[in-house]
């Protein structure tokens, strides 16, 4: 399945954080979402292979994601703010309109 | 902006009873409708991906129907069991590749 690390991250406001996603190996498509309390998951960015095909969901330039070899992806948040506290979910899929396979998420708490 | 809505927001059901809840989405430019089950501390799990108007899918005691002309889908659970307690999310890709999720229906099965 899809794995994510770390599962939990507590950080102080202003610090940088990095999250890792290991998708299902044969899946070309990789997605990042975040879920805040009381809301459904919100789309952040989508990769097809190594390239970011759609990054329209990234809230601002403090958020950055890469997938340099077309497999593992990392999501980085610089200068974290309290409003960044959320569960960050990664998913992968073989094709469009196929089900997306989700990891367990990384819960970020910004103090 | 694609608007996906779910109702009710939460639901308490007695063990053994059947239940259903609703997902509504824009009927124009429809691509697909996804249903996921998300149990606490676990990964969201895909239940169904539905693409055709009138589609009806079933997995064990859970089934779903789709009406793309009027923009709604129903999820049914027959003979609820405690292990059915979870948040049920529906999502649609619209014209993009990332999914737009509803806020979910939080289902609690009471023994």
XYZ file of N, CA and C in Angstrom:
666
model
N 0.806 -1.204 0.000
C 0.000 0.000 0.000
C 0.840 1.254 0.000
N 0.179 2.375 0.206
C 0.842 3.680 0.263
C 1.282 3.928 1.702
N 2.536 4.330 1.859
C 3.022 4.634 3.204
C 3.430 6.096 3.300
N 3.315 6.642 4.496
C 3.664 8.036 4.737
C 4.472 8.132 6.023
N 5.431 9.019 6.003
C 6.247 9.271 7.185
C 6.533 10.760 7.340
N 6.567 11.261 8.574
C 6.165 10.560 9.796
C 4.648 10.471 9.905
N 4.138 9.753 10.876
C 2.706 9.693 11.095
C 2.224 10.905 11.873
N 3.088 11.421 12.711
C 2.751 12.601 13.501
C 3.954 13.537 13.506
N 3.659 14.839 13.482
C 4.724 15.836 13.559
C 4.212 17.017 14.355
N 4.934 17.353 15.404
C 4.628 18.535 16.191
C 5.779 19.505 15.990
N 5.467 20.731 15.641
C 6.513 21.699 15.378
C 6.098 23.061 15.906
N 7.056 23.920 16.038
C 6.764 25.281 16.481
C 6.564 26.181 15.266
N 5.742 27.164 15.442
C 5.482 28.133 14.381
C 6.787 28.706 13.850
N 6.888 28.767 12.535
C 8.091 29.311 11.917
C 9.096 28.270 11.457
N 8.930 27.021 11.942
C 9.844 25.954 11.544
C 9.425 25.374 10.186
N 10.381 24.707 9.536
C 10.091 24.010 8.281
C 9.841 22.537 8.566
N 8.936 21.926 7.793
C 8.660 20.499 7.943
C 8.672 19.823 6.574
N 8.986 18.542 6.590
C 8.995 17.750 5.358
C 8.297 16.430 5.604
N 7.416 16.073 4.688
C 6.689 14.815 4.784
C 7.031 13.950 3.570
N 7.036 12.640 3.787
C 7.394 11.706 2.724
C 6.225 10.805 2.383
N 6.076 10.505 1.109
C 5.053 9.562 0.648
C 5.703 8.524 -0.264
N 5.452 7.240 0.053
C 5.870 6.133 -0.816
C 4.620 5.542 -1.464
N 4.397 5.804 -2.747
C 3.179 5.305 -3.384
C 3.305 3.829 -3.761
N 2.230 3.266 -4.264
C 2.275 1.923 -4.840
C 3.168 1.994 -6.076
N 4.105 1.077 -6.196
C 5.231 1.242 -7.124
C 4.814 1.391 -8.582
N 3.771 0.714 -9.017
C 3.419 0.791 -10.437
C 2.481 1.941 -10.770
N 2.127 2.762 -9.764
C 1.203 3.862 -9.990
C 1.940 5.093 -10.487
N 1.480 5.628 -11.619
C 2.109 6.796 -12.220
C 1.628 8.096 -11.577
N 0.410 8.070 -11.039
C -0.190 9.305 -10.522
C -0.083 9.358 -9.000
N 0.293 10.534 -8.490
C 0.433 10.729 -7.042
C -0.207 12.044 -6.673
N -0.962 12.020 -5.577
C -1.736 13.185 -5.145
C -1.402 13.508 -3.680
N -1.456 14.783 -3.369
C -1.395 15.242 -1.973
C -2.695 15.990 -1.663
N -3.231 15.697 -0.487
C -4.418 16.378 0.024
C -4.123 16.777 1.470
N -4.915 17.712 2.000
C -4.866 17.957 3.434
C -6.289 18.072 3.959
N -6.454 17.608 5.196
C -7.769 17.618 5.800
C -7.698 18.352 7.121
N -8.492 19.386 7.246
C -8.608 20.107 8.505
C -9.889 19.692 9.198
N -9.973 20.005 10.469
C -11.082 19.548 11.304
C -12.434 19.964 10.726
N -13.315 18.981 10.562
C -14.666 19.275 10.108
C -14.815 19.418 8.607
N -13.720 19.250 7.899
C -13.753 19.382 6.436
C -13.373 18.064 5.774
N -13.735 17.933 4.503
C -13.236 16.802 3.747
C -11.823 17.096 3.264
N -11.113 16.068 2.788
C -9.768 16.304 2.242
C -9.824 17.331 1.112
N -8.803 18.185 1.082
C -8.704 19.266 0.102
C -7.496 19.002 -0.790
N -7.705 19.033 -2.091
C -6.634 18.756 -3.053
C -5.536 19.820 -2.971
N -4.284 19.353 -2.988
C -3.144 20.264 -3.008
C -2.405 20.225 -4.352
N -1.936 19.029 -4.739
C -1.085 18.919 -5.918
C -1.159 17.501 -6.451
N -0.932 17.364 -7.763
C -0.994 16.068 -8.430
C 0.215 15.933 -9.347
N 0.868 14.770 -9.280
C 2.005 14.447 -10.130
C 1.622 13.338 -11.098
N 2.071 13.500 -12.336
C 2.022 12.389 -13.282
C 3.473 12.113 -13.649
N 3.979 10.977 -13.196
C 5.407 10.737 -13.342
C 6.186 11.677 -12.427
N 7.172 12.345 -12.983
C 8.020 13.236 -12.191
C 7.497 14.660 -12.134
N 6.604 15.023 -13.037
C 6.175 16.409 -13.138
C 4.897 16.707 -12.389
N 4.823 17.911 -11.843
C 3.604 18.367 -11.183
C 2.616 18.795 -12.264
N 1.599 17.970 -12.498
C 0.638 18.247 -13.560
C -0.382 19.304 -13.142
N -0.636 19.428 -11.854
C -1.615 20.403 -11.368
C -1.251 20.751 -9.940
N -0.788 21.981 -9.707
C -0.460 22.421 -8.345
C -1.393 23.534 -7.897
N -2.577 23.581 -8.487
C -3.509 24.679 -8.231
C -4.028 24.707 -6.809
N -3.906 23.597 -6.087
C -4.416 23.548 -4.731
C -3.433 23.989 -3.665
N -2.180 24.195 -4.022
C -1.206 24.660 -3.024
C -1.626 26.044 -2.555
N -1.767 26.252 -1.252
C -2.337 27.511 -0.756
C -1.435 28.726 -0.960
N -0.141 28.550 -0.923
C 0.783 29.680 -1.128
C 2.181 29.124 -1.376
N 3.147 30.026 -1.559
C 4.483 29.572 -1.945
C 5.293 29.004 -0.780
N 4.692 28.877 0.395
C 5.391 28.181 1.488
C 5.303 26.660 1.304
N 4.396 26.231 0.450
C 4.175 24.804 0.203
C 4.874 24.411 -1.094
N 5.615 23.294 -1.013
C 6.371 22.851 -2.167
C 6.446 21.332 -2.169
N 6.215 20.694 -3.295
C 6.287 19.240 -3.374
C 7.071 18.821 -4.599
N 7.789 17.708 -4.470
C 8.569 17.169 -5.576
C 8.401 15.660 -5.649
N 8.724 15.150 -6.823
C 8.706 13.697 -7.046
C 9.804 13.403 -8.078
N 11.050 13.545 -7.669
C 12.169 13.608 -8.625
C 12.385 12.365 -9.475
N 12.067 11.192 -8.970
C 12.301 9.972 -9.738
C 11.006 9.266 -10.112
N 9.906 9.961 -9.940
C 8.626 9.381 -10.351
C 8.058 8.355 -9.403
N 8.652 8.262 -8.201
C 8.091 7.331 -7.218
C 7.821 8.086 -5.916
N 8.792 8.113 -5.001
C 8.633 8.800 -3.714
C 8.409 10.296 -3.944
N 7.556 10.857 -3.107
C 7.307 12.300 -3.152
C 7.517 12.882 -1.764
N 7.985 14.123 -1.723
C 8.073 14.837 -0.452
C 7.303 16.147 -0.564
N 6.620 16.479 0.501
C 5.901 17.740 0.627
C 6.594 18.553 1.707
N 6.944 19.786 1.377
C 7.646 20.650 2.323
C 6.796 21.875 2.617
N 6.746 22.246 3.872
C 6.091 23.479 4.283
C 7.133 24.332 4.989
N 7.335 25.512 4.475
C 8.310 26.416 5.092
C 7.593 27.400 6.007
N 8.303 27.818 7.069
C 7.790 28.850 7.982
C 6.351 28.520 8.389
N 6.194 27.367 9.023
C 4.851 26.893 9.346
C 4.067 27.906 10.185
N 2.765 27.884 9.979
C 1.819 28.720 10.721
C 0.815 27.804 11.400
N 0.131 28.329 12.422
C -0.836 27.505 13.159
C -1.920 26.980 12.223
N -2.284 27.756 11.227
C -3.319 27.340 10.284
C -2.911 26.187 9.383
N -1.621 25.810 9.419
C -1.164 24.672 8.624
C -1.453 23.348 9.327
N -1.876 23.399 10.581
C -2.184 22.174 11.317
C -3.300 21.421 10.599
N -3.044 20.172 10.279
C -3.980 19.375 9.483
C -3.434 17.960 9.359
N -4.221 17.083 8.754
C -3.728 15.771 8.331
C -3.384 15.871 6.850
N -2.157 15.540 6.512
C -1.697 15.597 5.123
C -1.723 14.179 4.563
N -2.545 13.989 3.533
C -2.760 12.676 2.941
C -2.088 12.578 1.582
N -1.532 11.421 1.311
C -0.973 11.129 0.002
C -1.776 9.975 -0.606
N -1.959 10.001 -1.913
C -2.671 8.924 -2.601
C -1.991 8.655 -3.937
N -2.139 7.444 -4.429
C -1.636 7.131 -5.767
C -2.696 6.377 -6.555
N -2.549 6.419 -7.867
C -3.544 5.827 -8.749
C -2.882 5.448 -10.070
N -3.335 4.342 -10.698
C -2.736 3.973 -11.981
C -3.232 4.825 -13.149
N -4.494 5.241 -13.083
C -5.078 5.999 -14.187
C -6.091 6.985 -13.647
N -6.426 7.951 -14.464
C -7.494 8.887 -14.106
C -8.815 8.141 -13.981
N -9.635 8.556 -13.005
C -10.948 7.953 -12.727
C -10.855 6.560 -12.138
N -9.631 6.064 -11.904
C -9.492 4.880 -11.058
C -9.566 5.314 -9.608
N -9.843 4.355 -8.737
C -9.819 4.690 -7.324
C -8.420 5.145 -6.934
N -8.368 6.028 -5.973
C -7.099 6.471 -5.438
C -6.832 5.697 -4.147
N -5.593 5.246 -4.002
C -5.186 4.479 -2.836
C -4.462 5.425 -1.880
N -5.013 5.555 -0.697
C -4.514 6.543 0.253
C -3.560 5.934 1.263
N -2.608 6.755 1.703
C -1.810 6.420 2.858
C -2.541 6.818 4.128
N -1.942 6.532 5.288
C -2.600 6.819 6.562
C -2.537 8.283 6.966
N -1.735 9.076 6.261
C -1.666 10.495 6.566
C -0.580 10.854 7.560
N -0.176 12.110 7.512
C 0.725 12.691 8.520
C -0.053 13.786 9.224
N -0.169 13.647 10.540
C -0.884 14.670 11.318
C 0.123 15.717 11.764
N -0.046 16.943 11.284
C 0.834 18.054 11.644
C 0.155 18.945 12.675
N 0.863 19.218 13.748
C 0.399 20.170 14.751
C 1.433 21.274 14.856
N 1.002 22.492 14.615
C 1.892 23.649 14.711
C 1.529 24.424 15.979
N 2.494 24.518 16.891
C 2.239 25.178 18.183
C 2.547 26.671 18.125
N -15.657 26.487 -9.305
C -15.283 25.629 -8.192
C -16.350 24.554 -8.038
N -15.915 23.302 -8.026
C -16.822 22.175 -7.875
C -17.313 22.110 -6.436
N -18.622 21.942 -6.256
C -19.206 21.890 -4.919
C -19.816 20.518 -4.695
N -19.234 19.759 -3.767
C -19.744 18.439 -3.424
C -20.288 18.517 -2.005
N -21.541 18.120 -1.821
C -22.165 18.224 -0.512
C -22.676 16.870 -0.049
N -22.578 16.635 1.256
C -23.037 15.379 1.817
C -23.998 15.650 2.964
N -24.979 14.768 3.081
C -25.900 14.865 4.214
C -26.363 13.468 4.608
N -26.633 13.260 5.920
C -26.408 14.229 6.982
C -24.930 14.323 7.337
N -24.596 15.268 8.198
C -23.211 15.431 8.632
C -22.817 14.299 9.571
N -23.763 13.874 10.426
C -23.503 12.752 11.311
C -24.788 11.957 11.486
N -24.615 10.717 11.884
C -25.734 9.785 11.922
C -25.460 8.712 12.970
N -26.435 8.522 13.879
C -26.361 7.438 14.853
C -27.385 6.391 14.462
N -26.949 5.153 14.328
C -27.825 4.068 13.881
C -27.676 2.887 14.820
N -28.786 2.241 15.131
C -28.743 1.054 15.964
C -28.178 -0.126 15.174
N -27.392 -0.930 15.848
C -26.863 -2.136 15.210
C -28.010 -2.972 14.635
N -27.825 -3.409 13.409
C -28.842 -4.226 12.754
C -29.760 -3.439 11.843
N -29.871 -2.113 12.092
C -30.720 -1.290 11.227
C -29.996 -0.982 9.922
N -30.761 -0.655 8.909
C -30.190 -0.212 7.637
C -30.219 1.304 7.578
N -29.337 1.877 6.789
C -29.238 3.332 6.723
C -28.774 3.760 5.336
N -28.941 5.038 5.057
C -28.435 5.564 3.791
C -28.116 7.038 3.961
N -27.224 7.525 3.114
C -26.914 8.948 3.116
C -26.600 9.402 1.695
N -26.525 10.724 1.553
C -26.577 11.343 0.235
C -25.327 12.136 -0.085
N -24.973 12.108 -1.350
C -23.934 12.979 -1.879
C -24.517 13.713 -3.081
N -24.385 15.033 -3.110
C -24.848 15.780 -4.276
C -23.678 16.515 -4.915
N -23.744 16.649 -6.221
C -22.624 17.212 -6.990
C -23.203 17.888 -8.225
N -22.455 18.778 -8.862
C -22.959 19.425 -10.087
C -23.159 18.380 -11.184
N -24.302 18.443 -11.856
C -24.597 17.455 -12.889
C -23.918 17.784 -14.222
N -23.452 19.015 -14.384
C -22.767 19.367 -15.630
C -21.296 18.938 -15.550
N -20.727 18.580 -16.702
C -19.307 18.186 -16.768
C -18.969 17.068 -15.781
N -19.839 16.079 -15.686
C -19.610 14.990 -14.749
C -18.575 14.017 -15.316
N -17.640 13.563 -14.445
C -16.632 12.576 -14.851
C -16.779 11.284 -14.070
N -16.851 11.403 -12.761
C -16.917 10.200 -11.939
C -17.299 10.603 -10.520
N -17.767 9.638 -9.767
C -18.129 9.864 -8.363
C -17.473 8.748 -7.555
N -16.695 9.152 -6.558
C -15.979 8.202 -5.706
C -16.612 8.179 -4.325
N -16.686 7.000 -3.726
C -17.056 6.853 -2.319
C -15.877 6.219 -1.573
N -15.565 6.797 -0.396
C -14.496 6.277 0.448
C -15.029 6.096 1.867
N -14.446 5.149 2.579
C -14.708 4.967 4.003
C -13.414 5.266 4.740
N -13.511 6.103 5.793
C -12.318 6.496 6.533
C -12.551 6.236 8.000
N -11.876 5.188 8.498
C -11.924 4.886 9.920
C -10.803 5.623 10.629
N -11.054 5.979 11.856
C -10.079 6.737 12.640
C -8.738 6.011 12.672
N -7.666 6.756 12.450
C -6.288 6.270 12.503
C -5.941 5.291 11.377
N -6.804 5.187 10.388
C -6.500 4.321 9.245
C -6.496 5.138 7.959
N -6.131 4.482 6.855
C -6.153 5.140 5.549
C -7.574 5.157 5.009
N -7.964 6.240 4.325
C -9.245 6.195 3.596
C -9.233 5.020 2.617
N -10.345 4.293 2.585
C -10.449 3.087 1.766
C -11.502 3.307 0.684
N -11.126 3.045 -0.559
C -12.080 3.222 -1.650
C -13.185 2.173 -1.570
N -14.417 2.619 -1.712
C -15.563 1.708 -1.778
C -16.000 1.517 -3.224
N -16.292 2.623 -3.895
C -16.793 2.556 -5.264
C -16.282 3.734 -6.076
N -16.093 3.503 -7.377
C -15.934 4.568 -8.356
C -17.038 4.365 -9.382
N -17.882 5.374 -9.539
C -19.058 5.241 -10.400
C -18.981 6.278 -11.503
N -19.289 5.849 -12.721
C -19.152 6.753 -13.855
C -20.413 6.856 -14.713
N -21.297 5.861 -14.664
C -22.438 5.845 -15.579
C -23.734 6.185 -14.864
N -24.567 7.003 -15.500
C -25.867 7.326 -14.946
C -26.668 6.049 -14.751
N -27.296 5.906 -13.583
C -28.068 4.705 -13.297
C -27.240 3.568 -12.735
N -25.926 3.781 -12.639
C -25.028 2.754 -12.116
C -25.423 2.381 -10.700
N -25.298 1.104 -10.403
C -25.533 0.631 -9.048
C -24.427 -0.373 -8.747
N -23.703 -0.128 -7.631
C -22.609 -1.023 -7.271
C -22.813 -1.549 -5.866
N -22.266 -2.738 -5.619
C -22.474 -3.383 -4.330
C -21.194 -4.057 -3.874
N -20.930 -3.928 -2.561
C -19.792 -4.619 -1.944
C -20.256 -5.099 -0.585
N -20.606 -6.389 -0.521
C -21.111 -6.934 0.738
C -22.446 -6.296 1.092
N -22.497 -5.673 2.286
C -23.746 -5.060 2.744
C -23.865 -3.598 2.305
N -22.863 -3.097 1.601
C -22.857 -1.704 1.180
C -23.138 -1.611 -0.315
N -24.011 -0.689 -0.688
C -24.292 -0.472 -2.097
C -24.426 1.020 -2.360
N -24.312 1.396 -3.622
C -24.411 2.807 -3.996
C -25.104 2.921 -5.333
N -25.840 4.034 -5.494
C -26.495 4.337 -6.755
C -26.038 5.702 -7.230
N -26.202 5.942 -8.528
C -25.725 7.186 -9.122
C -26.760 7.748 -10.083
N -27.082 9.036 -9.931
C -27.944 9.761 -10.858
C -27.174 11.000 -11.301
N -26.586 10.910 -12.500
C -25.758 12.033 -12.974
C -26.610 13.167 -13.540
N -27.836 12.860 -13.941
C -28.690 13.907 -14.523
C -29.155 14.898 -13.467
N -29.449 14.371 -12.275
C -29.890 15.254 -11.200
C -28.783 15.527 -10.183
N -27.655 14.887 -10.347
C -26.487 15.192 -9.531
C -26.545 14.673 -8.110
N -26.841 13.387 -7.942
C -26.783 12.827 -6.593
C -26.418 11.353 -6.632
N -25.887 10.894 -5.499
C -25.572 9.492 -5.279
C -25.991 9.127 -3.868
N -26.521 7.934 -3.714
C -26.884 7.426 -2.394
C -25.957 6.267 -2.029
N -25.579 6.214 -0.763
C -24.853 5.069 -0.221
C -25.764 4.386 0.788
N -25.929 3.075 0.644
C -26.794 2.301 1.526
C -25.955 1.293 2.310
N -26.271 1.136 3.581
C -25.667 0.078 4.381
C -26.813 -0.744 4.960
N -26.778 -2.034 4.680
C -27.837 -2.937 5.132
C -27.387 -3.654 6.387
N -28.236 -3.696 7.395
C -27.899 -4.441 8.607
C -26.612 -3.946 9.248
N -26.601 -2.672 9.678
C -25.375 -2.036 10.177
C -24.724 -2.834 11.298
N -23.401 -2.869 11.255
C -22.589 -3.530 12.270
C -21.635 -2.505 12.882
N -21.155 -2.742 14.113
C -20.248 -1.771 14.749
C -19.034 -1.424 13.890
N -18.546 -2.384 13.105
C -17.372 -2.121 12.270
C -17.672 -1.183 11.094
N -18.945 -0.867 10.889
C -19.305 0.102 9.850
C -19.114 1.536 10.327
N -18.864 1.717 11.614
C -18.651 3.065 12.143
C -17.412 3.673 11.489
N -17.614 4.814 10.851
C -16.548 5.470 10.099
C -17.097 6.770 9.535
N -16.219 7.539 8.892
C -16.668 8.680 8.104
C -16.707 8.256 6.645
N -17.835 8.505 5.998
C -18.015 8.136 4.601
C -17.909 9.403 3.759
N -16.974 9.393 2.841
C -16.685 10.552 2.002
C -17.059 10.264 0.560
N -17.641 11.244 -0.085
C -17.797 11.151 -1.527
C -16.948 12.248 -2.168
N -16.568 12.023 -3.411
C -15.677 12.963 -4.086
C -15.879 12.861 -5.586
N -15.600 13.964 -6.260
C -15.705 13.985 -7.714
C -14.517 14.737 -8.283
N -13.966 14.278 -9.404
C -12.841 14.996 -9.998
C -13.252 16.219 -10.811
N -14.521 16.359 -11.156
C -14.903 17.466 -12.011
C -14.117 17.394 -13.302
N -13.503 18.472 -13.702
C -12.687 18.465 -14.902
C -11.224 18.321 -14.605
N -10.889 18.294 -13.335
C -9.475 18.220 -12.939
C -9.140 16.790 -12.560
N -7.907 16.569 -12.175
C -7.514 15.224 -11.765
C -7.601 15.022 -10.272
N -7.389 16.085 -9.510
C -7.543 15.947 -8.074
C -9.010 15.851 -7.713
N -9.318 15.143 -6.643
C -10.694 14.971 -6.208
C -11.142 16.139 -5.343
N -12.404 16.525 -5.523
C -13.063 17.467 -4.615
C -13.971 16.654 -3.712
N -13.715 16.705 -2.418
C -14.446 15.901 -1.455
C -15.565 16.701 -0.804
N -16.625 15.976 -0.408
C -17.581 16.536 0.520
C -17.009 16.492 1.927
N -17.777 17.028 2.886
C -17.296 17.062 4.265
C -17.440 15.718 4.962
N -18.194 14.810 4.350
C -18.333 13.476 4.919
C -19.576 13.312 5.770
N -19.993 12.061 5.913
C -21.029 11.681 6.865
C -20.377 10.808 7.919
N -20.444 11.268 9.179
C -19.835 10.529 10.287
C -20.881 9.563 10.844
N -20.656 8.283 10.632
C -21.624 7.250 11.009
C -21.169 6.544 12.280
N -22.067 6.489 13.254
C -21.794 5.766 14.501
C -22.861 4.694 14.659
N -22.410 3.446 14.779
C -23.327 2.322 14.976
C -23.354 2.002 16.459
N -24.540 2.063 17.033
C -24.694 1.835 18.469
C -25.146 0.402 18.716
N -24.389 -0.327 19.582
C -24.753 -1.729 19.860
C -26.119 -1.833 20.561
